[in-house]
PDB file of C-alpha atoms in Angstrom:
ATOM      1  CA  MET A   1      18.360 -43.362  28.023  1.00 37.00           C
ATOM      2  CA  LYS A   2      20.955 -42.668  25.328  1.00 52.00           C
ATOM      3  CA  ASN A   3      19.538 -41.004  22.265  1.00 69.00           C
ATOM      4  CA  THR A   4      20.487 -42.235  18.846  1.00 88.00           C
ATOM      5  CA  GLU A   5      21.725 -39.915  16.138  1.00 90.00           C
ATOM      6  CA  SER A   6      18.624 -40.781  14.131  1.00 92.00           C
ATOM      7  CA  ALA A   7      16.274 -39.861  16.988  1.00 95.00           C
ATOM      8  CA  GLU A   8      18.151 -36.607  17.550  1.00 95.00           C
ATOM      9  CA  ASN A   9      17.868 -35.752  13.844  1.00 95.00           C
ATOM     10  CA  TYR A  10      14.123 -36.395  13.881  1.00 97.00           C
ATOM     11  CA  LEU A  11      13.670 -34.225  16.975  1.00 97.00           C
ATOM     12  CA  GLU A  12      15.743 -31.430  15.449  1.00 97.00           C
ATOM     13  CA  THR A  13      13.693 -31.650  12.247  1.00 97.00           C
ATOM     14  CA  ILE A  14      10.425 -31.454  14.197  1.00 98.00           C
ATOM     15  CA  LEU A  15      11.741 -28.346  15.992  1.00 98.00           C
ATOM     16  CA  ILE A  16      12.762 -26.672  12.725  1.00 97.00           C
ATOM     17  CA  LEU A  17       9.462 -27.539  11.024  1.00 98.00           C
ATOM     18  CA  SER A  18       7.479 -26.275  14.016  1.00 97.00           C
ATOM     19  CA  GLN A  19       9.128 -22.883  13.518  1.00 96.00           C
ATOM     20  CA  ARG A  20       8.075 -22.796   9.843  1.00 96.00           C
ATOM     21  CA  LEU A  21       4.697 -24.544   9.813  1.00 95.00           C
ATOM     22  CA  PRO A  22       1.496 -24.092  11.818  1.00 95.00           C
ATOM     23  CA  VAL A  23       1.457 -27.854  12.533  1.00 96.00           C
ATOM     24  CA  VAL A  24       3.930 -30.690  11.957  1.00 97.00           C
ATOM     25  CA  ARG A  25       2.826 -34.015  10.510  1.00 97.00           C
ATOM     26  CA  SER A  26       4.715 -37.172   9.564  1.00 96.00           C
ATOM     27  CA  VAL A  27       4.359 -36.293   5.888  1.00 96.00           C
ATOM     28  CA  ASP A  28       6.119 -32.953   6.533  1.00 97.00           C
ATOM     29  CA  ILE A  29       9.029 -34.761   8.164  1.00 97.00           C
ATOM     30  CA  SER A  30       9.119 -37.277   5.319  1.00 96.00           C
ATOM     31  CA  VAL A  31       9.333 -34.505   2.715  1.00 96.00           C
ATOM     32  CA  GLU A  32      11.914 -32.507   4.705  1.00 96.00           C
ATOM     33  CA  LEU A  33      14.260 -35.468   5.193  1.00 95.00           C
ATOM     34  CA  GLY A  34      13.512 -37.310   1.947  1.00 95.00           C
ATOM     35  CA  PHE A  35      12.524 -40.475   3.834  1.00 95.00           C
ATOM     36  CA  LYS A  36       9.679 -42.889   3.136  1.00 95.00           C
ATOM     37  CA  LYS A  37       6.513 -42.186   5.120  1.00 94.00           C
ATOM     38  CA  SER A  38       6.658 -45.700   6.557  1.00 94.00           C
ATOM     39  CA  SER A  39      10.156 -45.093   7.961  1.00 94.00           C
ATOM     40  CA  VAL A  40       9.052 -41.820   9.525  1.00 96.00           C
ATOM     41  CA  SER A  41       5.980 -43.509  11.047  1.00 94.00           C
ATOM     42  CA  VAL A  42       8.165 -46.120  12.750  1.00 95.00           C
ATOM     43  CA  ALA A  43      10.487 -43.414  14.056  1.00 96.00           C
ATOM     44  CA  MET A  44       7.552 -41.360  15.372  1.00 97.00           C
ATOM     45  CA  LYS A  45       6.246 -44.440  17.194  1.00 96.00           C
ATOM     46  CA  HIS A  46       9.608 -44.846  18.949  1.00 96.00           C
ATOM     47  CA  LEU A  47       9.834 -41.141  19.805  1.00 97.00           C
ATOM     48  CA  ARG A  48       6.299 -41.248  21.215  1.00 97.00           C
ATOM     49  CA  GLU A  49       7.049 -44.397  23.255  1.00 96.00           C
ATOM     50  CA  ASN A  50      10.177 -42.726  24.645  1.00 96.00           C
ATOM     51  CA  GLY A  51       8.243 -39.632  25.691  1.00 97.00           C
ATOM     52  CA  HIS A  52       9.858 -37.239  23.220  1.00 98.00           C
ATOM     53  CA  ILE A  53       6.756 -36.355  21.208  1.00 98.00           C
ATOM     54  CA  THR A  54       2.995 -36.411  21.404  1.00 98.00           C
ATOM     55  CA  VAL A  55       0.755 -37.098  18.421  1.00 96.00           C
ATOM     56  CA  THR A  56      -2.841 -35.918  18.286  1.00 96.00           C
ATOM     57  CA  ASP A  57      -5.677 -37.909  16.752  1.00 95.00           C
ATOM     58  CA  ALA A  58      -5.371 -35.612  13.730  1.00 95.00           C
ATOM     59  CA  GLY A  59      -1.695 -36.622  13.380  1.00 94.00           C
ATOM     60  CA  TYR A  60      -0.149 -33.386  14.599  1.00 97.00           C
ATOM     61  CA  ILE A  61       3.261 -33.917  16.185  1.00 98.00           C
ATOM     62  CA  THR A  62       4.446 -31.854  19.141  1.00 97.00           C
ATOM     63  CA  LEU A  63       7.693 -32.082  21.076  1.00 98.00           C
ATOM     64  CA  THR A  64       7.398 -32.855  24.765  1.00 98.00           C
ATOM     65  CA  GLU A  65       9.559 -30.912  27.198  1.00 97.00           C
ATOM     66  CA  ALA A  66      12.161 -33.711  27.090  1.00 96.00           C
ATOM     67  CA  GLY A  67      12.020 -33.853  23.289  1.00 97.00           C
ATOM     68  CA  ARG A  68      12.321 -30.083  22.962  1.00 97.00           C
ATOM     69  CA  GLU A  69      15.342 -30.045  25.272  1.00 96.00           C
ATOM     70  CA  ILE A  70      17.176 -32.556  23.071  1.00 96.00           C
ATOM     71  CA  ALA A  71      16.098 -30.855  19.832  1.00 97.00           C
ATOM     72  CA  GLU A  72      17.227 -27.420  21.017  1.00 96.00           C
ATOM     73  CA  MET A  73      20.572 -28.801  22.197  1.00 95.00           C
ATOM     74  CA  ILE A  74      21.249 -30.431  18.812  1.00 96.00           C
ATOM     75  CA  TYR A  75      20.016 -27.387  16.898  1.00 95.00           C
ATOM     76  CA  GLU A  76      22.241 -25.065  18.940  1.00 94.00           C
ATOM     77  CA  ARG A  77      25.251 -27.292  18.353  1.00 95.00           C
ATOM     78  CA  HIS A  78      24.515 -27.487  14.640  1.00 94.00           C
ATOM     79  CA  ASN A  79      24.162 -23.725  14.223  1.00 93.00           C
ATOM     80  CA  PHE A  80      27.194 -22.926  16.348  1.00 94.00           C
ATOM     81  CA  LEU A  81      29.496 -25.519  14.805  1.00 95.00           C
ATOM     82  CA  SER A  82      28.488 -24.849  11.204  1.00 94.00           C
ATOM     83  CA  GLY A  83      28.829 -21.075  11.711  1.00 93.00           C
ATOM     84  CA  TRP A  84      32.208 -21.500  13.339  1.00 93.00           C
ATOM     85  CA  LEU A  85      33.503 -23.796  10.590  1.00 94.00           C
ATOM     86  CA  ILE A  86      32.281 -21.405   7.887  1.00 94.00           C
ATOM     87  CA  SER A  87      34.015 -18.517   9.663  1.00 92.00           C
ATOM     88  CA  LEU A  88      37.231 -20.551   9.549  1.00 93.00           C
ATOM     89  CA  GLY A  89      36.937 -20.728   5.762  1.00 95.00           C
ATOM     90  CA  VAL A  90      35.392 -24.182   5.396  1.00 96.00           C
ATOM     91  CA  ASP A  91      33.085 -24.458   2.397  1.00 96.00           C
ATOM     92  CA  GLU A  92      29.461 -24.038   3.563  1.00 95.00           C
ATOM     93  CA  LYS A  93      28.297 -27.420   2.243  1.00 96.00           C
ATOM     94  CA  ILE A  94      31.168 -29.222   3.968  1.00 97.00           C
ATOM     95  CA  ALA A  95      30.723 -27.186   7.172  1.00 95.00           C
ATOM     96  CA  LEU A  96      27.019 -28.107   7.344  1.00 94.00           C
ATOM     97  CA  GLU A  97      27.763 -31.799   6.764  1.00 94.00           C
ATOM     98  CA  ASP A  98      30.581 -31.855   9.332  1.00 96.00           C
ATOM     99  CA  ALA A  99      28.502 -29.972  11.917  1.00 95.00           C
ATOM    100  CA  CYS A 100      25.698 -32.497  11.447  1.00 92.00           C
ATOM    101  CA  ARG A 101      28.079 -35.327  12.339  1.00 93.00           C
ATOM    102  CA  ILE A 102      29.914 -33.543  15.157  1.00 95.00           C
ATOM    103  CA  GLU A 103      26.736 -32.306  16.890  1.00 94.00           C
ATOM    104  CA  HIS A 104      25.801 -35.853  17.879  1.00 92.00           C
ATOM    105  CA  VAL A 105      29.117 -37.049  19.277  1.00 93.00           C
ATOM    106  CA  ILE A 106      30.620 -34.039  21.025  1.00 94.00           C
ATOM    107  CA  SER A 107      30.267 -34.089  24.802  1.00 93.00           C
ATOM    108  CA  LYS A 108      28.544 -31.308  26.724  1.00 93.00           C
ATOM    109  CA  ASP A 109      31.857 -30.421  28.344  1.00 95.00           C
ATOM    110  CA  SER A 110      33.771 -30.180  25.066  1.00 95.00           C
ATOM    111  CA  PHE A 111      31.018 -28.147  23.401  1.00 93.00           C
ATOM    112  CA  ALA A 112      30.897 -25.755  26.366  1.00 93.00           C
ATOM    113  CA  ALA A 113      34.692 -25.366  26.263  1.00 93.00           C
ATOM    114  CA  ILE A 114      34.649 -24.600  22.529  1.00 91.00           C
ATOM    115  CA  LYS A 115      31.864 -22.054  22.992  1.00 90.00           C
ATOM    116  CA  LYS A 116      33.784 -20.415  25.827  1.00 90.00           C
ATOM    117  CA  ALA A 117      37.032 -20.273  23.840  1.00 89.00           C
ATOM    118  CA  VAL A 118      35.431 -19.100  20.600  1.00 87.00           C
ATOM    119  CA  GLY A 119      32.747 -16.887  22.045  1.00 79.00           C
ATOM    120  CA  SER A 120      29.030 -17.192  21.617  1.00 67.00           C
ATOM    121  CA  GLN A 121      28.648 -15.271  18.348  1.00 69.00           C
ATOM    122  CA  PHE A 122      27.678 -18.454  16.501  1.00 66.00           C
ATOM    123  CA  SER A 123      24.946 -19.542  18.941  1.00 55.00           C
ATOM    124  CA  LEU A 124      21.221 -19.272  18.344  1.00 43.00           C
TER     125      LEU A 124
END
C-alpha cells in the first residue's frame, strides 16, 4: 500500500509526540498540527484500519511496528535533509519547509545516495 503524505505526517507526529509525552492522544496531535479534532479522528481511523496504529479504550495512540517503520523513515529524512540544507546556508525556516516536502517524494535509492555522498552527520 502506498502511503499518503498526510498519513506519513501523522505517523511522524505521533512518533515525535511519543518521545515528548507519556501517552499520545488525538487531542495532542490536533494541538501539535493545528488541525480540528474531527479531522484528526478521521485520520486516526484510517491509520488504525491500515494497521499503522493501535488505539486503546482510553484513547491512547501507539504506533504499530509498520507504523513506526514509516514514521522513523520520514523523521530521519526530515532531520537529515533539513540539517543538510541549513549547513548549505539555506534559511532554517525555508530548510524545514523544503525538507518536509522532499521527505515524502524522494526515493529510497536517491536518499541513500545523498546520505552516502554527504555523509551521515545529519542523520538521527
